[in-house]
Short mmCIF file of C-alpha atoms in Angstrom, two decimals:
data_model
loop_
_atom_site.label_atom_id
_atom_site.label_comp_id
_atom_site.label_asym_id
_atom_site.label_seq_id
_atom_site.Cartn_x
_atom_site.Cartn_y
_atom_site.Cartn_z
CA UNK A 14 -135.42 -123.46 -19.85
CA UNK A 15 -133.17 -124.59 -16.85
CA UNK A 16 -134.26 -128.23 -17.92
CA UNK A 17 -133.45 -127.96 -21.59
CA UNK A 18 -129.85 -126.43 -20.66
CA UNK A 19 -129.63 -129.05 -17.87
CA UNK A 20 -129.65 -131.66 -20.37
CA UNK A 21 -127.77 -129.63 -23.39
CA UNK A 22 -124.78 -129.64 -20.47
CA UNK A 23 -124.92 -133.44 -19.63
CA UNK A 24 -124.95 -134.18 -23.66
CA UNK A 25 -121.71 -132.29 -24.60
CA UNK A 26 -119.91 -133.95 -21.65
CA UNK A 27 -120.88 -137.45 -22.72
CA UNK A 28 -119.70 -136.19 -25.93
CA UNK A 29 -116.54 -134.94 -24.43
CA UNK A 30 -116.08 -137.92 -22.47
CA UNK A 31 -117.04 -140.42 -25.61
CA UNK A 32 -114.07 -138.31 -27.25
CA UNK A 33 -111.91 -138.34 -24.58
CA UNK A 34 -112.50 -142.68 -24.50
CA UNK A 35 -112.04 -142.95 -28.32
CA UNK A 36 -108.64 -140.68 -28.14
CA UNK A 37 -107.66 -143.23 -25.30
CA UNK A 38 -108.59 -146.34 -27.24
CA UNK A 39 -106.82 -144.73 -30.25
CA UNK A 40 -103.45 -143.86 -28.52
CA UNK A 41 -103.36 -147.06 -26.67
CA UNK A 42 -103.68 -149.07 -30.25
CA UNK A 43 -101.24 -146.62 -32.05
CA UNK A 44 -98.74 -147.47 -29.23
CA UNK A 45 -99.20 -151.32 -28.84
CA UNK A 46 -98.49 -150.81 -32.55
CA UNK A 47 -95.30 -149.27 -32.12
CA UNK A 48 -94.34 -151.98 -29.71
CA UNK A 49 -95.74 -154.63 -32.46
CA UNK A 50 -93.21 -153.18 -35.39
CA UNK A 51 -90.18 -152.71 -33.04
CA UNK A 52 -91.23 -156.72 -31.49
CA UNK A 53 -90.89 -157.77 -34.74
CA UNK A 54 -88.69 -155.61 -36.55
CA UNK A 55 -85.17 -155.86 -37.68
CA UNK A 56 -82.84 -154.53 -35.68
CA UNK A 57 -78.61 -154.88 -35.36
CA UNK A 58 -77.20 -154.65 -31.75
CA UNK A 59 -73.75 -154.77 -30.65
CA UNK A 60 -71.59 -156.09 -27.31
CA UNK A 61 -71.43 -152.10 -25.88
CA UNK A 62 -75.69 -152.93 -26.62
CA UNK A 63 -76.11 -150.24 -28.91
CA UNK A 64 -78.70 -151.19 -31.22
CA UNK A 65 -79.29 -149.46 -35.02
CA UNK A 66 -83.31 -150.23 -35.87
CA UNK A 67 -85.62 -148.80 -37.94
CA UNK A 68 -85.42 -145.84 -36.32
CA UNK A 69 -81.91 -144.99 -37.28
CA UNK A 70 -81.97 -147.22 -40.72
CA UNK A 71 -82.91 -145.34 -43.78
CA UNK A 72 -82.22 -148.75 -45.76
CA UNK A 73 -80.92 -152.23 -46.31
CA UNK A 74 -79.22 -153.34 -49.98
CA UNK A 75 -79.78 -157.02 -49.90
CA UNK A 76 -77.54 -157.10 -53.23
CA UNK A 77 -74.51 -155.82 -50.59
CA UNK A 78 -75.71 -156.07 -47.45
CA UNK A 79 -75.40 -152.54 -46.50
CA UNK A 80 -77.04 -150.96 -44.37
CA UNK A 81 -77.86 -147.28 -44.89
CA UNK A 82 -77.92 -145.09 -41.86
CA UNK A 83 -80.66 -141.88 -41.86
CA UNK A 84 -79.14 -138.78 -42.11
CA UNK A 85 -77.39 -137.61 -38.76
CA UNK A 86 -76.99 -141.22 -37.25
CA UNK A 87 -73.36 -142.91 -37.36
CA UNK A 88 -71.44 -145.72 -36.87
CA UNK A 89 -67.87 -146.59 -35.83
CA UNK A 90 -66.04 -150.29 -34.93
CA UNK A 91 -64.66 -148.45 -32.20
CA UNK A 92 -65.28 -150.11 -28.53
CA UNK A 93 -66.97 -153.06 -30.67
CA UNK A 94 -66.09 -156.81 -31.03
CA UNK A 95 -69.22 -158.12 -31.87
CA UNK A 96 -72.88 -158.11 -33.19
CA UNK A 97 -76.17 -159.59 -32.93
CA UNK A 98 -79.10 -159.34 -36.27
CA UNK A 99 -82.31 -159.75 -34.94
CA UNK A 100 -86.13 -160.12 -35.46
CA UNK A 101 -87.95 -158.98 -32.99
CA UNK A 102 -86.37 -160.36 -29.66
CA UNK A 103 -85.09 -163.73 -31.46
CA UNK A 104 -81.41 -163.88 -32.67
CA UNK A 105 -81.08 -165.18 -36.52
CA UNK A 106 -77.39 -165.16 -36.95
CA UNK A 107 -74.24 -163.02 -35.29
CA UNK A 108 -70.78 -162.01 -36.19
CA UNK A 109 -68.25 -160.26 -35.27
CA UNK A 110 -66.08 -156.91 -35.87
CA UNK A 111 -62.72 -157.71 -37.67
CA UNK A 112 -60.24 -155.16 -36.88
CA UNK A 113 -57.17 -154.43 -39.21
CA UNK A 114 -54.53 -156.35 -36.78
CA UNK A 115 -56.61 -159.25 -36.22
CA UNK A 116 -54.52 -162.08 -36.58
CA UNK A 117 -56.73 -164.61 -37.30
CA UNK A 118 -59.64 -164.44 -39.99
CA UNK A 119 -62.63 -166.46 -39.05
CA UNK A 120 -65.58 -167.57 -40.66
CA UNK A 121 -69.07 -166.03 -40.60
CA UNK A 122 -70.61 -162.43 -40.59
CA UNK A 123 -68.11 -159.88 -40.17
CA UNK A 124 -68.10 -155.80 -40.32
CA UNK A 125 -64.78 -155.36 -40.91
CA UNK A 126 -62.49 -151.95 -39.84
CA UNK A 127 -60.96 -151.79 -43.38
CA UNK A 128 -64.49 -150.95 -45.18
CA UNK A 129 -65.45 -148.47 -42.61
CA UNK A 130 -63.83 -145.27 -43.98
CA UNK A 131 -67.74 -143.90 -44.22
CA UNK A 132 -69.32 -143.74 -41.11
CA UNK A 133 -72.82 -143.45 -42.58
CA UNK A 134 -73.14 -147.44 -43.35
CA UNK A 135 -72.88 -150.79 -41.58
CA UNK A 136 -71.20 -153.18 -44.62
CA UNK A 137 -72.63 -156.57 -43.30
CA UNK A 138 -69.43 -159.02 -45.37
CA UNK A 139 -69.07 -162.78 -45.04
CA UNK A 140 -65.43 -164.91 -44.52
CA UNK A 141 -66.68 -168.46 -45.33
CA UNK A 142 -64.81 -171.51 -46.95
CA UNK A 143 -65.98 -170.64 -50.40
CA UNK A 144 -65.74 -174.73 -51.66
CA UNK A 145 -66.13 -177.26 -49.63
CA UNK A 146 -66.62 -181.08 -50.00
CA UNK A 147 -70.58 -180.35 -50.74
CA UNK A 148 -69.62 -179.14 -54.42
CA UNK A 149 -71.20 -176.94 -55.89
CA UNK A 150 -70.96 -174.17 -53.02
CA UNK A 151 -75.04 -173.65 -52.29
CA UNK A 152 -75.86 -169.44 -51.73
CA UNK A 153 -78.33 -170.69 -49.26
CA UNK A 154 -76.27 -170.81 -46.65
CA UNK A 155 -75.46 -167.48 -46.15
CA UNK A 156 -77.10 -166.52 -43.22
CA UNK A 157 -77.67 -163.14 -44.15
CA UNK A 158 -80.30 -163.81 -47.14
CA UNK A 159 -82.62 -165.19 -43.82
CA UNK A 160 -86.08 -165.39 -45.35
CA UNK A 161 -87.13 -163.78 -41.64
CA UNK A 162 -84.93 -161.14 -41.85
CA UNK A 163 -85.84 -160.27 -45.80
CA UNK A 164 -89.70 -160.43 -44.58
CA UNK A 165 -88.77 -157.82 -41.20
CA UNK A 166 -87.09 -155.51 -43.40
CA UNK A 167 -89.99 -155.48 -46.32
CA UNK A 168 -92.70 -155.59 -43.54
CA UNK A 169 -91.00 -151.98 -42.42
CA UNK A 170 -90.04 -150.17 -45.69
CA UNK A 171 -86.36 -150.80 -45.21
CA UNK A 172 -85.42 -153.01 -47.99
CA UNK A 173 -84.34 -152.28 -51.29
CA UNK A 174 -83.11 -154.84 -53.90
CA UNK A 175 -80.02 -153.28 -55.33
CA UNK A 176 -78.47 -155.47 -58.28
CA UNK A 177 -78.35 -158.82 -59.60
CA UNK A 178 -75.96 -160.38 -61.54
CA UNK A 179 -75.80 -164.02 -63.30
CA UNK A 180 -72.88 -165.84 -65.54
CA UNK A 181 -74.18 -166.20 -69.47
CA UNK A 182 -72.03 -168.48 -70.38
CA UNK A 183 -67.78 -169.44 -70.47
CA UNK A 184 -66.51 -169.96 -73.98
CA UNK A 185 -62.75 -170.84 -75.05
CA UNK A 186 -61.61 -168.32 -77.58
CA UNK A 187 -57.94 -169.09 -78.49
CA UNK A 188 -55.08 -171.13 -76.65
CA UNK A 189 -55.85 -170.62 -73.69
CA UNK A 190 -58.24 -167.62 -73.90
CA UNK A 191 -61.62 -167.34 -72.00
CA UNK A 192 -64.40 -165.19 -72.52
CA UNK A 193 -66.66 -164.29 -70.20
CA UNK A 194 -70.08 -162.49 -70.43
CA UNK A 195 -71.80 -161.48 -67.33
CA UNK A 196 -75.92 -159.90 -67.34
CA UNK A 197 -76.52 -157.37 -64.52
CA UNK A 198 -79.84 -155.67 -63.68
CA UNK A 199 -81.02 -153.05 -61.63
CA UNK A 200 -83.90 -154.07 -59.37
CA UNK A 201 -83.81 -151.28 -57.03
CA UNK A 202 -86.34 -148.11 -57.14
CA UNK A 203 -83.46 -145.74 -57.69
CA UNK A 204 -80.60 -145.57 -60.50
CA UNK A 205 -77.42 -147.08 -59.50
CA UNK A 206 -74.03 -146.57 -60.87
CA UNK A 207 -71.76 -149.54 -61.28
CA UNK A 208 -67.94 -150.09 -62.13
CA UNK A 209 -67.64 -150.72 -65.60
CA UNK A 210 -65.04 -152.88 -67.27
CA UNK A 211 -64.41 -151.43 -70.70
CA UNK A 212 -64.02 -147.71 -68.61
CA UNK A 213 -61.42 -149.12 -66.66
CA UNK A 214 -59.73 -151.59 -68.53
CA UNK A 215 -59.26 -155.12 -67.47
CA UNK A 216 -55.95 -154.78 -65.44
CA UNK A 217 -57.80 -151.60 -63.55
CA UNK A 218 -61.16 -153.49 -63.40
CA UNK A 219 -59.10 -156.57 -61.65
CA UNK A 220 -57.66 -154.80 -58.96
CA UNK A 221 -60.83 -154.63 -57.35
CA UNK A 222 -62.02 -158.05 -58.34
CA UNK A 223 -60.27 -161.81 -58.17
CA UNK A 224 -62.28 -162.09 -61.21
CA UNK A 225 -62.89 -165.65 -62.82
CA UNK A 226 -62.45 -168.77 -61.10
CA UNK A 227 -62.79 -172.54 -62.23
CA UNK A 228 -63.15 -175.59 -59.90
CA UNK A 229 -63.12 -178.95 -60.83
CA UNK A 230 -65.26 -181.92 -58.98
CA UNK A 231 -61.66 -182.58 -57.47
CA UNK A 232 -61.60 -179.26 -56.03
CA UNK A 233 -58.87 -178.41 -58.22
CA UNK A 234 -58.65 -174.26 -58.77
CA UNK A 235 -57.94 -173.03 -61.92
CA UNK A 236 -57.04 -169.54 -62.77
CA UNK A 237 -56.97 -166.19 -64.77
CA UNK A 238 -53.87 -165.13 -64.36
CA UNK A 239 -54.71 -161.66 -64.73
CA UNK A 240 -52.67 -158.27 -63.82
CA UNK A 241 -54.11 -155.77 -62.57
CA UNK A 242 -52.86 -152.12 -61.99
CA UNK A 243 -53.32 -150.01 -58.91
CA UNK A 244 -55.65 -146.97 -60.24
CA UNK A 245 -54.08 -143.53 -60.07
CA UNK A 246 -57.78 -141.81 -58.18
CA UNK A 247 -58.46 -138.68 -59.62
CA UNK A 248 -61.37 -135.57 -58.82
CA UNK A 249 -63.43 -137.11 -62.08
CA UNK A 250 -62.81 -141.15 -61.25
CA UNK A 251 -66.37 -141.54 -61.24
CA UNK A 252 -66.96 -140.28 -64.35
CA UNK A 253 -64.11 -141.59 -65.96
CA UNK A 254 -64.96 -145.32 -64.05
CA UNK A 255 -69.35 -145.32 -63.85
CA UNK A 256 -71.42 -146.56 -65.76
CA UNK A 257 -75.35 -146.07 -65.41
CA UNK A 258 -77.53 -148.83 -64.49
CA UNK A 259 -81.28 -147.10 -65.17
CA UNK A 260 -84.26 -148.48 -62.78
CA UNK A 261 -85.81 -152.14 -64.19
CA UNK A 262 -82.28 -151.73 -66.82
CA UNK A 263 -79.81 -155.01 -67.65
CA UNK A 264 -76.48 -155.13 -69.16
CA UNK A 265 -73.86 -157.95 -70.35
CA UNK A 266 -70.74 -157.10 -69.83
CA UNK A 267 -67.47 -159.22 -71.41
CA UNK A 268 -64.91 -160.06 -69.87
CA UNK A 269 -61.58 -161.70 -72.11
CA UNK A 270 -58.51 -163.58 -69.85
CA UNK A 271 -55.94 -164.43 -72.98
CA UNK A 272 -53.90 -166.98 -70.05
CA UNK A 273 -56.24 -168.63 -68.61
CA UNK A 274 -55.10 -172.09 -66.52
CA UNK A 275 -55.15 -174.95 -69.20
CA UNK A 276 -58.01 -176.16 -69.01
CA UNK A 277 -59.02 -180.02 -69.77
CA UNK A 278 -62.32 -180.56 -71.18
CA UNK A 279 -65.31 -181.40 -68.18
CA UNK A 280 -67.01 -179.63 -65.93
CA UNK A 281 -66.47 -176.59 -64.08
CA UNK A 282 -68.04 -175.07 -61.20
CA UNK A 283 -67.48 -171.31 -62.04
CA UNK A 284 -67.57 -168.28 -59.55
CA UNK A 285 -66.76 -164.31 -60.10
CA UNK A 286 -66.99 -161.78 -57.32
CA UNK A 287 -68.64 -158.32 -59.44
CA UNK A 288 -67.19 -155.88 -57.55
CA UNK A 289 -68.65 -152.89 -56.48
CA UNK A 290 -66.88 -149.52 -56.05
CA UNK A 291 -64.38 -150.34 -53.10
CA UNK A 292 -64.96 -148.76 -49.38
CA UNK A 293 -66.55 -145.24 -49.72
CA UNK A 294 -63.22 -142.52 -48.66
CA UNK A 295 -66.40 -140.41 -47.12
CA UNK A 296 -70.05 -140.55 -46.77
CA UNK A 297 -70.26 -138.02 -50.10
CA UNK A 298 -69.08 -140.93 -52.60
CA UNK A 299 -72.02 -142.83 -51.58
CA UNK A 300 -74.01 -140.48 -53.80
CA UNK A 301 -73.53 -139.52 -57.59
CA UNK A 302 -75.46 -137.14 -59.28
CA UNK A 303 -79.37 -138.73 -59.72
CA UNK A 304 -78.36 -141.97 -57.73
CA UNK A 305 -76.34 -144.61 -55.93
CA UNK A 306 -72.76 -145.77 -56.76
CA UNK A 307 -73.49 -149.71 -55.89
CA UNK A 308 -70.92 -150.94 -53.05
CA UNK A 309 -69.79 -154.42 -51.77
CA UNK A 310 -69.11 -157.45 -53.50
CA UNK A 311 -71.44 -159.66 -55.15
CA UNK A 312 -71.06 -163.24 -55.91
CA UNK A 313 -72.21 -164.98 -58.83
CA UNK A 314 -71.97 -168.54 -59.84
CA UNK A 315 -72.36 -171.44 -62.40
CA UNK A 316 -71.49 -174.90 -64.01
CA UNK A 317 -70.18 -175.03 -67.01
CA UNK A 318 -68.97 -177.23 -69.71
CA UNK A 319 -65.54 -176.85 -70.97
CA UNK A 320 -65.42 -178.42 -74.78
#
């Protein structure tokens, strides 16, 4: 009997011990794992080297390059001049923080003061030489659509499409009247709200847009000439300004400019900035009802043919 509970003993602690080795093996994997997605993950860090990662990131909108912070994580420019974007331990581009006095705008990434009323997001803009003697302007050269930094994002759940938006076509209407039509689509996995043009009105709509632009081959700008009007915000702006974009839905929207430039007849090399919403006054107007109001600016381009 001794024997048979001898040997009953020395089973269950082999068990125990084959347990004990597998739980080992397991946690060992599960954190070289860790260390694999934070080696190779995105990740934003800052001259006072405080770093925002997946960790703190609820998402990125490639359409704005926003990032989204998780619920009680924050952000200020304050005690910041600079950044770093990173995959993994390898730089892919940097910028740096423009302040409201700074005197002198320079090119390149930028998080900039004036869009940081909403301490919830990181708004990732661009100041670059929008034409330069390689006409057309390529997109490609915006550092922040990096393929590796697109793949680090996906590869962790962080990234989410946002909108697109493309340039139909130009036409002349009348004198020197142009009409523009514009197709946006939602490619995110939520409903977004945009500004809409025909809410607002087209002096409203332009004071947060530059609207239409047209370059010649010379580099010649020519432009819309159009007014815009400071809105008067009030408690229903977003109702009175939104327009739903539904998941997977598109949209043209027109655009008329009755004094244009005169325009001779060639080729054009046209560019619109859609605008999104303006800086958020708090993190609540990030938010509306069943989804997103869509931030930043987005720029679209095309050549055209002037008749």
């Amino acid at each position: 009997m001794y024997r048979y509970l001898h040997v009953t003993i020395i089973f269950f602690v082999f068990l125990f011990l084959e347990d004990r080795c597998d739980l080992e093996d397991y946690t060992a994997k599960f954190d070289d794992g860790i260390k694999t997605l934070y080696n190779n993950g995105f990740s934003i860090k800052f001259d006072n080297s405080e770093v925002y990662d997946s960790r703190s990131i609820d998402f990125y909108d490639g359409s704005s390059h926003i990032i989204y912070l998780k619920e009680g994580k924050y952000f200020t420019c304050d005690g910041r001049n600079s950044f770093s974007v990173k995959v993994g331990d390898q730089e892919i581009y940097s910028g740096h923080i423009e302040h409201s006095r700074t005197p002198v705008i320079r090119d390149g990434p930028v998080i900039r003061t004036a869009d940081m009323r909403a301490n919830n997001i990181i708004p990732i803009g661009l100041n670059d030489t929008f034409l330069s003697v390689d006409w057309p302007y390529s997109n490609g050269s915006d550092p922040r659509n990096s393929k590796k930094v697109i793949d680090a994002l996906k590869s962790e759940g962080l990234y989410r499409e946002g909108i697109s938006a493309r340039i139909i076509d130009i036409k002349k209407t009348y004198n020197n009247g142009i009409s523009l039509n514009i197709r946006i689509t939602n490619n995110d996995s939520e409903e977004i709200y945009y500004l809409d043009p025909d809410r607002l009105g087209n002096r409203r709509y332009h004071y947060f847009t530059d609207g239409l632009t047209l370059t010649d081959p010379k580099l010649n700008n020519y432009l819309n000439n159009a007014q815009y009007e400071v809105p008067a915000q009030s408690p229903l702006w977003r109702d009175e300004w939104m327009s739903l974009l539904e998941v997977g839905e598109s949209k043209t929207i027109n655009i008329v400019y009755p004094d244009f430039d005169e325009l001779p007849v060639g080729s054009y090399y046209a560019t619109f900035t859609f605008p999104g919403s303006g800086p958020p006054e708090d993190s609540g107007d990030i938010w509306y009802k069943n989804g997103r109001i869509w931030l930043g600016d987005l720029q679209v381009s095309k050549i055209v043919h002037i008749d």
